[in-house]
Each structure stands twice: as structure tokens, then as C-alpha cells.
Amino acid sequence: NAGVTQTPKFQVLKTGQSMTLQCAQDMNHEYMSWYRQDPGMGLRLIHYSVGAGITDQGEVPNGYNVSRSTTEDFPLRLLSAAPSQTSVYFCASGNYEQYFGPGTRLTVT
Amino acid sequence: AQSVSQHNHHVILSEAASLELGCNYSYGGTVNLFWYVQYPGQHLQLLLKYFSGDPLVKGIKGFEAEFIKSKFSFNLRKPSVQWSDTAEYFCAVQGGYNKLIFGAGTRLAVHP
């Protein structure tokens, strides 16, 4: 039981590049979510999903896309990276209590 | 809209001192409440949670929190901190659809 896994751990992008942050869980949770963590701002919800095929926007969705084709996976896509998206990204899953992945540190130059 | 306010952004204590971190939330309905901890370079871990029942909740590592409904508060306490408690602490409210709303966090530094 690996819990919540995220790849990559670190990533550097140039402005305008695209990439996908991967998130997977093996706990059969319906609910999954993506947060970004910035100093002094806590964690802010980007997108969430209540089950396969169902996603919705959180507090800061602009510049990010998600899809949920399986219960296990919930990738986060940056279509055209901007310096404002430099952050640490956490994926979480859980039907009540949320379990967090180890995070992806993204730098956009 | 839901929001969470953590009163202290930085707290510095000596070992064996008592700790209380404030958390207030705004939400119109029934909420679940959480405290998470993030040790340096690590991901968030759950310290304790409140869903219902006894408003005094005990968590891991000697932490506890008290839910006071009339004050919309969920303060975290520990009677005697250790150097290993140095971390950032986040209060969170869970409303509809399991969404967690986090406070800005409190950085705790414990000096030996």
C-alpha cells in the first residue's frame, strides 16, 4: 500500500512550456484533489474530483486542467507555464480524512 | 465562503514550554476540523481531527485540540513541546464535497 504517490519530485520549466504532474493512489478513494502551497498562504485548492469522470474547480483553477479517467489517477496539467505557477504542488486523496502525497516542487523561469 | 484564520504566523518557544496555536473558521454549516503538521522538507501529516462528539480531541505526539462551537475555534495545544516539534502547523476546515480549506499556517521553532 503506497498511499498517494506523485511524480516528478522536482521540475524546472521555461515560461510557455507544458507539463503534467502525476498523482496516483491505491486506497480506492473516490475524492482526490490538487493543492498548491506558497509561503504565507497555506494550501490552496486548485481542482478536485469526487469520482472517475467528475472534476470541479477549486479556489485557484486558472492555468490548470485536470481529468479523472480512473479512480487511481488524477493528473494535473499546466498548458502554458507561467512564473506565477512556481510553487509546491500536493495531491491528496481520502473519503473524509485527506492523505497527502510527497509533493512536486515546480519552478517556472 | 469558508475561511480559516490562524492568528500566529511564527511562534518561537523553548523546549518544555506549553504551546497553543489559535484557529478560527467561518462556515455556515456542519464542519469537520483538522490540524496537519509539515516537518521541514516533508509532506503534510494529520495530527488530529474532529468530526463530532467530545469537543476535546487528542491526536498524535501529545497534541490535543478543543472545538468551541460558539467561538468557531479549534485551537491546538501541547503541554510541553520538544525540539522535534519544530514544523509548520495548518488548521483546516472541511465542508461540502470533502474540500479542505486551509489556514495560512503557523511556523513553530522550538529551541533546545
GROMACS .gro file of C-alpha atoms in nm:
model
  221
    1ASN     CA    1   0.000   0.000   0.000
    2ALA     CA    2   0.193   0.301  -0.129
    3GLY     CA    3  -0.069   0.563  -0.034
    4VAL     CA    4  -0.051   0.873  -0.252
    5THR     CA    5   0.238   0.899  -0.495
    6GLN     CA    6   0.343   1.198  -0.702
    7THR     CA    7   0.591   1.238  -0.985
    8PRO     CA    8   0.815   1.414  -1.051
    9LYS     CA    9   0.959   1.539  -0.721
   10PHE     CA   10   1.123   1.840  -0.884
   11GLN     CA   11   1.071   2.013  -1.217
   12VAL     CA   12   1.204   2.325  -1.385
   13LEU     CA   13   1.009   2.466  -1.678
   14LYS     CA   14   1.053   2.760  -1.905
   15THR     CA   15   0.765   3.004  -1.947
   16GLY     CA   16   0.519   2.871  -2.203
   17GLN     CA   17   0.612   2.505  -2.168
   18SER     CA   18   0.354   2.247  -2.077
   19MET     CA   19   0.375   1.953  -1.842
   20THR     CA   20   0.169   1.706  -1.645
   21LEU     CA   21   0.209   1.637  -1.275
   22GLN     CA   22   0.115   1.281  -1.196
   23CYS     CA   23  -0.077   1.165  -0.891
   24ALA     CA   24  -0.187   0.813  -0.805
   25GLN     CA   25  -0.346   0.650  -0.503
   26ASP     CA   26  -0.403   0.286  -0.417
   27MET     CA   27  -0.659   0.329  -0.140
   28ASN     CA   28  -0.968   0.324  -0.365
   29HIS     CA   29  -1.067   0.676  -0.259
   30GLU     CA   30  -1.335   0.850  -0.461
   31TYR     CA   31  -1.223   1.200  -0.364
   32MET     CA   32  -0.892   1.340  -0.492
   33SER     CA   33  -0.763   1.694  -0.505
   34TRP     CA   34  -0.471   1.916  -0.600
   35TYR     CA   35  -0.333   2.198  -0.387
   36ARG     CA   36  -0.056   2.445  -0.431
   37GLN     CA   37   0.148   2.566  -0.136
   38ASP     CA   38   0.300   2.912  -0.134
   39PRO     CA   39   0.478   3.080   0.159
   40GLY     CA   40   0.240   3.259   0.394
   41MET     CA   41  -0.068   3.140   0.205
   42GLY     CA   42  -0.118   2.788   0.329
   43LEU     CA   43  -0.250   2.537   0.079
   44ARG     CA   44  -0.498   2.649  -0.183
   45LEU     CA   45  -0.727   2.411  -0.367
   46ILE     CA   46  -0.675   2.403  -0.745
   47HIS     CA   47  -0.910   2.127  -0.865
   48TYR     CA   48  -1.083   1.832  -0.712
   49SER     CA   49  -1.265   1.518  -0.820
   50VAL     CA   50  -1.541   1.326  -0.645
   51GLY     CA   51  -1.501   1.020  -0.867
   52ALA     CA   52  -1.392   0.897  -1.207
   53GLY     CA   53  -1.523   1.129  -1.477
   54ILE     CA   54  -1.618   1.406  -1.233
   55THR     CA   55  -1.398   1.708  -1.169
   56ASP     CA   56  -1.457   2.061  -1.048
   57GLN     CA   57  -1.267   2.381  -0.985
   58GLY     CA   58  -1.129   2.487  -0.653
   59GLU     CA   59  -1.009   2.822  -0.532
   60VAL     CA   60  -0.727   2.883  -0.786
   61PRO     CA   61  -0.802   2.683  -1.105
   62ASN     CA   62  -0.674   2.924  -1.371
   63GLY     CA   63  -0.390   2.785  -1.580
   64TYR     CA   64  -0.452   2.425  -1.475
   65ASN     CA   65  -0.652   2.138  -1.623
   66VAL     CA   66  -0.743   1.803  -1.474
   67SER     CA   67  -0.916   1.485  -1.579
   68ARG     CA   68  -1.008   1.168  -1.392
   69SER     CA   69  -1.039   0.864  -1.614
   70THR     CA   70  -0.974   0.611  -1.335
   71THR     CA   71  -1.024   0.603  -0.959
   72GLU     CA   72  -0.649   0.572  -0.906
   73ASP     CA   73  -0.508   0.858  -1.115
   74PHE     CA   74  -0.563   1.232  -1.110
   75PRO     CA   75  -0.309   1.418  -1.326
   76LEU     CA   76  -0.270   1.796  -1.321
   77ARG     CA   77  -0.181   1.967  -1.648
   78LEU     CA   78  -0.015   2.302  -1.694
   79LEU     CA   79  -0.084   2.400  -2.053
   80SER     CA   80   0.142   2.706  -2.071
   81ALA     CA   81   0.354   2.752  -1.763
   82ALA     CA   82   0.395   3.097  -1.609
   83PRO     CA   83   0.634   3.217  -1.335
   84SER     CA   84   0.331   3.266  -1.108
   85GLN     CA   85   0.289   2.889  -1.110
   86THR     CA   86   0.620   2.838  -0.932
   87SER     CA   87   0.506   2.654  -0.622
   88VAL     CA   88   0.495   2.324  -0.441
   89TYR     CA   89   0.207   2.106  -0.557
   90PHE     CA   90   0.041   1.847  -0.337
   91CYS     CA   91  -0.207   1.584  -0.439
   92ALA     CA   92  -0.442   1.440  -0.178
   93SER     CA   93  -0.699   1.165  -0.160
   94GLY     CA   94  -0.947   1.049   0.100
   95ASN     CA   95  -1.315   0.997   0.155
   96TYR     CA   96  -1.310   1.204   0.476
   97GLU     CA   97  -0.960   1.238   0.613
   98GLN     CA   98  -0.724   1.351   0.339
   99TYR     CA   99  -0.391   1.180   0.276
  100PHE     CA  100  -0.126   1.387   0.107
  101GLY     CA  101   0.142   1.292  -0.140
  102PRO     CA  102   0.507   1.396  -0.104
  103GLY     CA  103   0.471   1.697  -0.334
  104THR     CA  104   0.623   1.830  -0.656
  105ARG     CA  105   0.841   2.138  -0.640
  106LEU     CA  106   0.794   2.329  -0.964
  107THR     CA  107   0.999   2.626  -1.077
  108VAL     CA  108   0.900   2.825  -1.385
  109THR     CA  109   1.168   3.055  -1.522
  110ALA     CA  110  -1.746   3.142   0.176
  111GLN     CA  111  -1.543   2.927   0.407
  112SER     CA  112  -1.226   3.068   0.553
  113VAL     CA  113  -0.973   2.974   0.817
  114SER     CA  114  -0.768   3.218   1.020
  115GLN     CA  115  -0.455   3.122   1.209
  116HIS     CA  116  -0.356   3.401   1.442
  117ASN     CA  117   0.013   3.338   1.480
  118HIS     CA  118   0.238   3.314   1.175
  119HIS     CA  119   0.558   3.248   1.367
  120VAL     CA  120   0.599   3.111   1.718
  121ILE     CA  121   0.930   3.059   1.896
  122LEU     CA  122   0.941   2.852   2.214
  123SER     CA  123   1.195   2.686   2.435
  124GLU     CA  124   1.176   2.313   2.499
  125ALA     CA  125   0.925   2.218   2.770
  126ALA     CA  126   0.719   2.533   2.715
  127SER     CA  127   0.347   2.498   2.657
  128LEU     CA  128   0.201   2.558   2.314
  129GLU     CA  129  -0.132   2.694   2.200
  130LEU     CA  130  -0.196   2.778   1.835
  131GLY     CA  131  -0.514   2.961   1.751
  132CYS     CA  132  -0.751   2.870   1.469
  133ASN     CA  133  -1.084   3.031   1.385
  134TYR     CA  134  -1.304   2.944   1.093
  135SER     CA  135  -1.609   3.076   0.922
  136TYR     CA  136  -1.862   2.837   0.776
  137GLY     CA  137  -2.236   2.825   0.798
  138GLY     CA  138  -2.291   2.451   0.822
  139THR     CA  139  -2.156   2.141   0.990
  140VAL     CA  140  -1.782   2.114   0.957
  141ASN     CA  141  -1.507   1.868   1.012
  142LEU     CA  142  -1.189   2.019   1.153
  143PHE     CA  143  -0.828   1.915   1.118
  144TRP     CA  144  -0.478   2.004   1.222
  145TYR     CA  145  -0.197   1.899   0.991
  146VAL     CA  146   0.176   1.923   1.051
  147GLN     CA  147   0.451   1.964   0.794
  148TYR     CA  148   0.803   1.888   0.911
  149PRO     CA  149   1.084   2.054   0.714
  150GLY     CA  150   1.104   1.912   0.364
  151GLN     CA  151   0.816   1.671   0.415
  152HIS     CA  152   0.454   1.644   0.316
  153LEU     CA  153   0.154   1.711   0.535
  154GLN     CA  154   0.065   1.463   0.804
  155LEU     CA  155  -0.254   1.452   1.005
  156LEU     CA  156  -0.215   1.547   1.372
  157LEU     CA  157  -0.577   1.520   1.476
  158LYS     CA  158  -0.931   1.559   1.354
  159TYR     CA  159  -1.275   1.647   1.485
  160PHE     CA  160  -1.591   1.516   1.324
  161SER     CA  161  -1.838   1.507   1.612
  162GLY     CA  162  -1.873   1.407   1.978
  163ASP     CA  163  -1.629   1.508   2.251
  164PRO     CA  164  -1.501   1.855   2.161
  165LEU     CA  165  -1.163   1.781   2.318
  166VAL     CA  166  -0.972   1.577   2.065
  167LYS     CA  167  -0.644   1.401   2.127
  168GLY     CA  168  -0.401   1.340   1.844
  169ILE     CA  169  -0.057   1.201   1.788
  170LYS     CA  170   0.263   1.309   1.965
  171GLY     CA  171   0.081   1.453   2.267
  172PHE     CA  172  -0.116   1.715   2.076
  173GLU     CA  173  -0.478   1.796   2.151
  174ALA     CA  174  -0.733   2.045   2.023
  175GLU     CA  175  -1.059   2.182   2.156
  176PHE     CA  176  -1.356   2.262   1.936
  177ILE     CA  177  -1.557   2.554   2.073
  178LYS     CA  178  -1.860   2.587   1.850
  179SER     CA  179  -1.975   2.921   1.993
  180LYS     CA  180  -1.638   3.076   1.914
  181PHE     CA  181  -1.585   2.897   1.580
  182SER     CA  182  -1.247   2.795   1.714
  183PHE     CA  183  -1.031   2.484   1.708
  184ASN     CA  184  -0.712   2.568   1.895
  185LEU     CA  185  -0.419   2.328   1.907
  186ARG     CA  186  -0.237   2.265   2.235
  187LYS     CA  187   0.057   2.073   2.369
  188PRO     CA  188   0.163   2.095   2.735
  189SER     CA  189   0.536   2.057   2.676
  190VAL     CA  190   0.698   2.099   2.334
  191GLN     CA  191   1.013   1.928   2.214
  192TRP     CA  192   1.274   2.034   1.962
  193SER     CA  193   1.132   1.771   1.726
  194ASP     CA  194   0.802   1.964   1.716
  195THR     CA  195   0.968   2.229   1.502
  196ALA     CA  196   0.744   2.237   1.196
  197GLU     CA  197   0.466   2.427   1.024
  198TYR     CA  198   0.114   2.365   1.150
  199PHE     CA  199  -0.200   2.406   0.943
  200CYS     CA  200  -0.558   2.423   1.056
  201ALA     CA  201  -0.818   2.312   0.801
  202VAL     CA  202  -1.195   2.309   0.768
  203GLN     CA  203  -1.380   2.054   0.562
  204GLY     CA  204  -1.718   2.148   0.427
  205GLY     CA  205  -1.902   2.020   0.122
  206TYR     CA  206  -1.757   1.757  -0.114
  207ASN     CA  207  -1.471   1.685   0.128
  208LYS     CA  208  -1.299   2.009   0.023
  209LEU     CA  209  -1.038   2.123   0.270
  210ILE     CA  210  -0.985   2.493   0.328
  211PHE     CA  211  -0.654   2.566   0.497
  212GLY     CA  212  -0.530   2.846   0.712
  213ALA     CA  213  -0.206   3.023   0.621
  214GLY     CA  214  -0.006   2.812   0.863
  215THR     CA  215   0.199   2.874   1.176
  216ARG     CA  216   0.571   2.814   1.176
  217LEU     CA  217   0.686   2.682   1.512
  218ALA     CA  218   1.052   2.688   1.610
  219VAL     CA  219   1.147   2.510   1.932
  220HIS     CA  220   1.487   2.591   2.077
  221PRO     CA  221   1.670   2.339   2.292
   0.00000   0.00000   0.00000
